[in-house]
Amino acid sequence: MTFLTIGHRGVMGVEPENTLRSYLRAERCGMDVIALDLRLSKDGALVAVHDPEVDRTTDGSGAVADLTVAELRELDAGQGERVPVLEEVLDAVRVPIQALVGDLPTATALAALILRHDLTSRVEVASDQEAVLAETARLVPGVRTVLYADSPGDGAGSVVDRASTVGAATVAVDVHRLSLETVDSAHAAGLRVTGLAVDTLDLLRLARALGLDGAVTDFPEIRSTGRFTA
């Protein structure tokens, strides 16, 4: 199977994270998938922001949930970029999107958008919350989902059992905490495994040695190097 390179918030190692500039560069450098974070604005729009607040990634302050889209658009998200809404991202790039969501209201809004625009083949939903993935799968039959986990848990079967219970197709785990046992267990259960964040050549070699199906990375160089690293 193809080893996927997944651009983390675009290519946040070299561009402002979760901006159209970052997503477009990720696409230009050949990333197979773009991973982005979604939150709901005060007026219910799906906006690409990682943190609950805008303080770290923009020149503004306050909670995303307390700001309207118009207010968010007034902020500088880096190098003059603005906070994008998901529809803008989908219009700007053609590569598949992995949308990370952390709560049920955001998942519900995303599910409605996927259904409205028939995006099940283009958008997969990721979360570290099993309830979010289960509800998304209920609302959008056939949607692909990804369980994010900081670690495999207690024993190789833990993250595999969690993912299988909610019907996830992939598990994404900190590459430092993965073992061959966990990867083999996931593959035996029919799951794909991606490592994060794979930002150095040594970590890329580790990812390939573990037999991972893909790597989440901040840097465009990992894409070109990954094709030749055994």
Tab-separated table of N, CA, C and O in Angstrom, residues 101-108 111 125-140 143 145-148 162-163 165-168:
chain	number	residue	atom	x	y	z
A	101	VAL	N	-11.679	17.238	14.707
A	101	VAL	CA	-12.697	17.910	15.507
A	101	VAL	C	-12.668	17.346	16.926
A	101	VAL	O	-12.360	16.177	17.134
A	102	GLY	N	-13.004	18.198	17.886
A	102	GLY	CA	-12.864	17.796	19.273
A	102	GLY	C	-14.138	17.760	20.081
A	102	GLY	O	-14.113	17.436	21.268
A	103	ASP	N	-15.271	18.101	19.451
A	103	ASP	CA	-16.517	18.101	20.218
A	103	ASP	C	-17.680	17.772	19.303
A	103	ASP	O	-17.596	17.859	18.074
A	104	LEU	N	-18.797	17.396	19.919
A	104	LEU	CA	-19.957	16.959	19.148
A	104	LEU	C	-20.622	18.055	18.323
A	104	LEU	O	-21.030	17.802	17.186
A	105	PRO	N	-20.763	19.294	18.837
A	105	PRO	CA	-21.371	20.324	17.988
A	105	PRO	C	-20.591	20.565	16.693
A	105	PRO	O	-21.185	20.721	15.617
A	106	THR	N	-19.263	20.587	16.787
A	106	THR	CA	-18.451	20.771	15.581
A	106	THR	C	-18.597	19.580	14.649
A	106	THR	O	-18.716	19.736	13.429
A	107	ALA	N	-18.618	18.388	15.218
A	107	ALA	CA	-18.786	17.180	14.409
A	107	ALA	C	-20.135	17.185	13.692
A	107	ALA	O	-20.235	16.788	12.527
A	108	THR	N	-21.164	17.637	14.360
A	108	THR	CA	-22.504	17.688	13.760
A	108	THR	C	-22.533	18.668	12.591
A	108	THR	O	-23.115	18.374	11.532
A	111	ALA	N	-20.595	17.115	9.725
A	111	ALA	CA	-21.374	16.051	9.098
A	111	ALA	C	-22.411	16.637	8.141
A	111	ALA	O	-22.617	16.122	7.030
A	125	VAL	N	-12.818	12.294	8.838
A	125	VAL	CA	-12.973	12.984	10.114
A	125	VAL	C	-12.085	12.322	11.155
A	125	VAL	O	-12.113	11.098	11.329
A	126	ALA	N	-11.302	13.126	11.853
A	126	ALA	CA	-10.386	12.627	12.875
A	126	ALA	C	-10.717	13.264	14.216
A	126	ALA	O	-11.189	14.397	14.287
A	127	SER	N	-10.468	12.516	15.285
A	127	SER	CA	-10.695	13.034	16.625
A	127	SER	C	-9.997	12.138	17.632
A	127	SER	O	-9.725	10.964	17.354
A	128	ASP	N	-9.716	12.701	18.804
A	128	ASP	CA	-9.233	11.875	19.908
A	128	ASP	C	-10.380	11.469	20.826
A	128	ASP	O	-10.169	10.856	21.869
A	129	GLN	N	-11.595	11.798	20.416
A	129	GLN	CA	-12.796	11.480	21.185
A	129	GLN	C	-13.603	10.411	20.445
A	129	GLN	O	-14.126	10.660	19.357
A	130	GLU	N	-13.734	9.232	21.048
A	130	GLU	CA	-14.495	8.170	20.392
A	130	GLU	C	-15.939	8.574	20.137
A	130	GLU	O	-16.518	8.210	19.111
A	131	ALA	N	-16.530	9.331	21.056
A	131	ALA	CA	-17.921	9.733	20.889
A	131	ALA	C	-18.112	10.580	19.633
A	131	ALA	O	-19.140	10.482	18.955
A	132	VAL	N	-17.130	11.412	19.338
A	132	VAL	CA	-17.195	12.248	18.134
A	132	VAL	C	-17.180	11.378	16.883
A	132	VAL	O	-17.970	11.591	15.948
A	133	LEU	N	-16.302	10.381	16.859
A	133	LEU	CA	-16.211	9.514	15.683
A	133	LEU	C	-17.461	8.660	15.532
A	133	LEU	O	-17.958	8.460	14.419
A	134	ALA	N	-17.977	8.159	16.644
A	134	ALA	CA	-19.180	7.331	16.582
A	134	ALA	C	-20.374	8.134	16.067
A	134	ALA	O	-21.151	7.652	15.233
A	135	GLU	N	-20.531	9.359	16.550
A	135	GLU	CA	-21.649	10.195	16.110
A	135	GLU	C	-21.495	10.595	14.645
A	135	GLU	O	-22.480	10.619	13.889
A	136	THR	N	-20.279	10.883	14.233
A	136	THR	CA	-20.039	11.226	12.831
A	136	THR	C	-20.399	10.057	11.926
A	136	THR	O	-21.046	10.234	10.882
A	137	ALA	N	-19.990	8.853	12.321
A	137	ALA	CA	-20.305	7.664	11.530
A	137	ALA	C	-21.812	7.420	11.479
A	137	ALA	O	-22.345	6.945	10.466
A	138	ARG	N	-22.502	7.756	12.554
A	138	ARG	CA	-23.965	7.594	12.569
A	138	ARG	C	-24.626	8.588	11.626
A	138	ARG	O	-25.562	8.247	10.886
A	139	LEU	N	-24.131	9.818	11.621
A	139	LEU	CA	-24.733	10.867	10.805
A	139	LEU	C	-24.374	10.732	9.330
A	139	LEU	O	-25.170	11.106	8.454
A	140	VAL	N	-23.153	10.229	9.062
A	140	VAL	CA	-22.674	10.132	7.672
A	140	VAL	C	-22.237	8.695	7.402
A	140	VAL	O	-21.053	8.361	7.535
A	143	VAL	N	-18.572	7.401	5.991
A	143	VAL	CA	-17.484	8.354	6.188
A	143	VAL	C	-16.267	7.631	6.771
A	143	VAL	O	-16.402	6.694	7.566
A	145	THR	N	-13.057	7.562	9.184
A	145	THR	CA	-12.687	8.243	10.421
A	145	THR	C	-11.320	7.774	10.910
A	145	THR	O	-10.877	6.663	10.606
A	146	VAL	N	-10.689	8.651	11.683
A	146	VAL	CA	-9.348	8.408	12.211
A	146	VAL	C	-9.360	8.682	13.707
A	146	VAL	O	-9.780	9.760	14.143
A	147	LEU	N	-8.886	7.720	14.495
A	147	LEU	CA	-8.754	7.922	15.929
A	147	LEU	C	-7.344	8.399	16.237
A	147	LEU	O	-6.369	7.714	15.938
A	148	TYR	N	-7.231	9.591	16.822
A	148	TYR	CA	-5.946	10.119	17.268
A	148	TYR	C	-5.721	9.700	18.716
A	148	TYR	O	-6.619	9.805	19.549
A	162	ARG	N	-10.243	0.450	20.778
A	162	ARG	CA	-10.965	1.716	20.770
A	162	ARG	C	-11.378	2.093	19.353
A	162	ARG	O	-12.520	2.497	19.102
A	163	ALA	N	-10.440	1.973	18.413
A	163	ALA	CA	-10.725	2.335	17.027
A	163	ALA	C	-11.753	1.403	16.408
A	163	ALA	O	-12.680	1.839	15.711
A	165	THR	N	-14.058	-0.310	17.878
A	165	THR	CA	-15.378	-0.141	18.486
A	165	THR	C	-16.192	0.947	17.794
A	165	THR	O	-17.406	0.829	17.640
A	166	VAL	N	-15.507	2.023	17.357
A	166	VAL	CA	-16.228	3.127	16.710
A	166	VAL	C	-16.134	3.072	15.191
A	166	VAL	O	-16.567	3.995	14.507
A	167	GLY	N	-15.552	1.999	14.666
A	167	GLY	CA	-15.499	1.828	13.222
A	167	GLY	C	-14.489	2.696	12.506
A	167	GLY	O	-14.636	2.950	11.301
A	168	ALA	N	-13.468	3.164	13.222
A	168	ALA	CA	-12.436	3.972	12.575
A	168	ALA	C	-11.631	3.130	11.588
A	168	ALA	O	-11.447	1.928	11.794
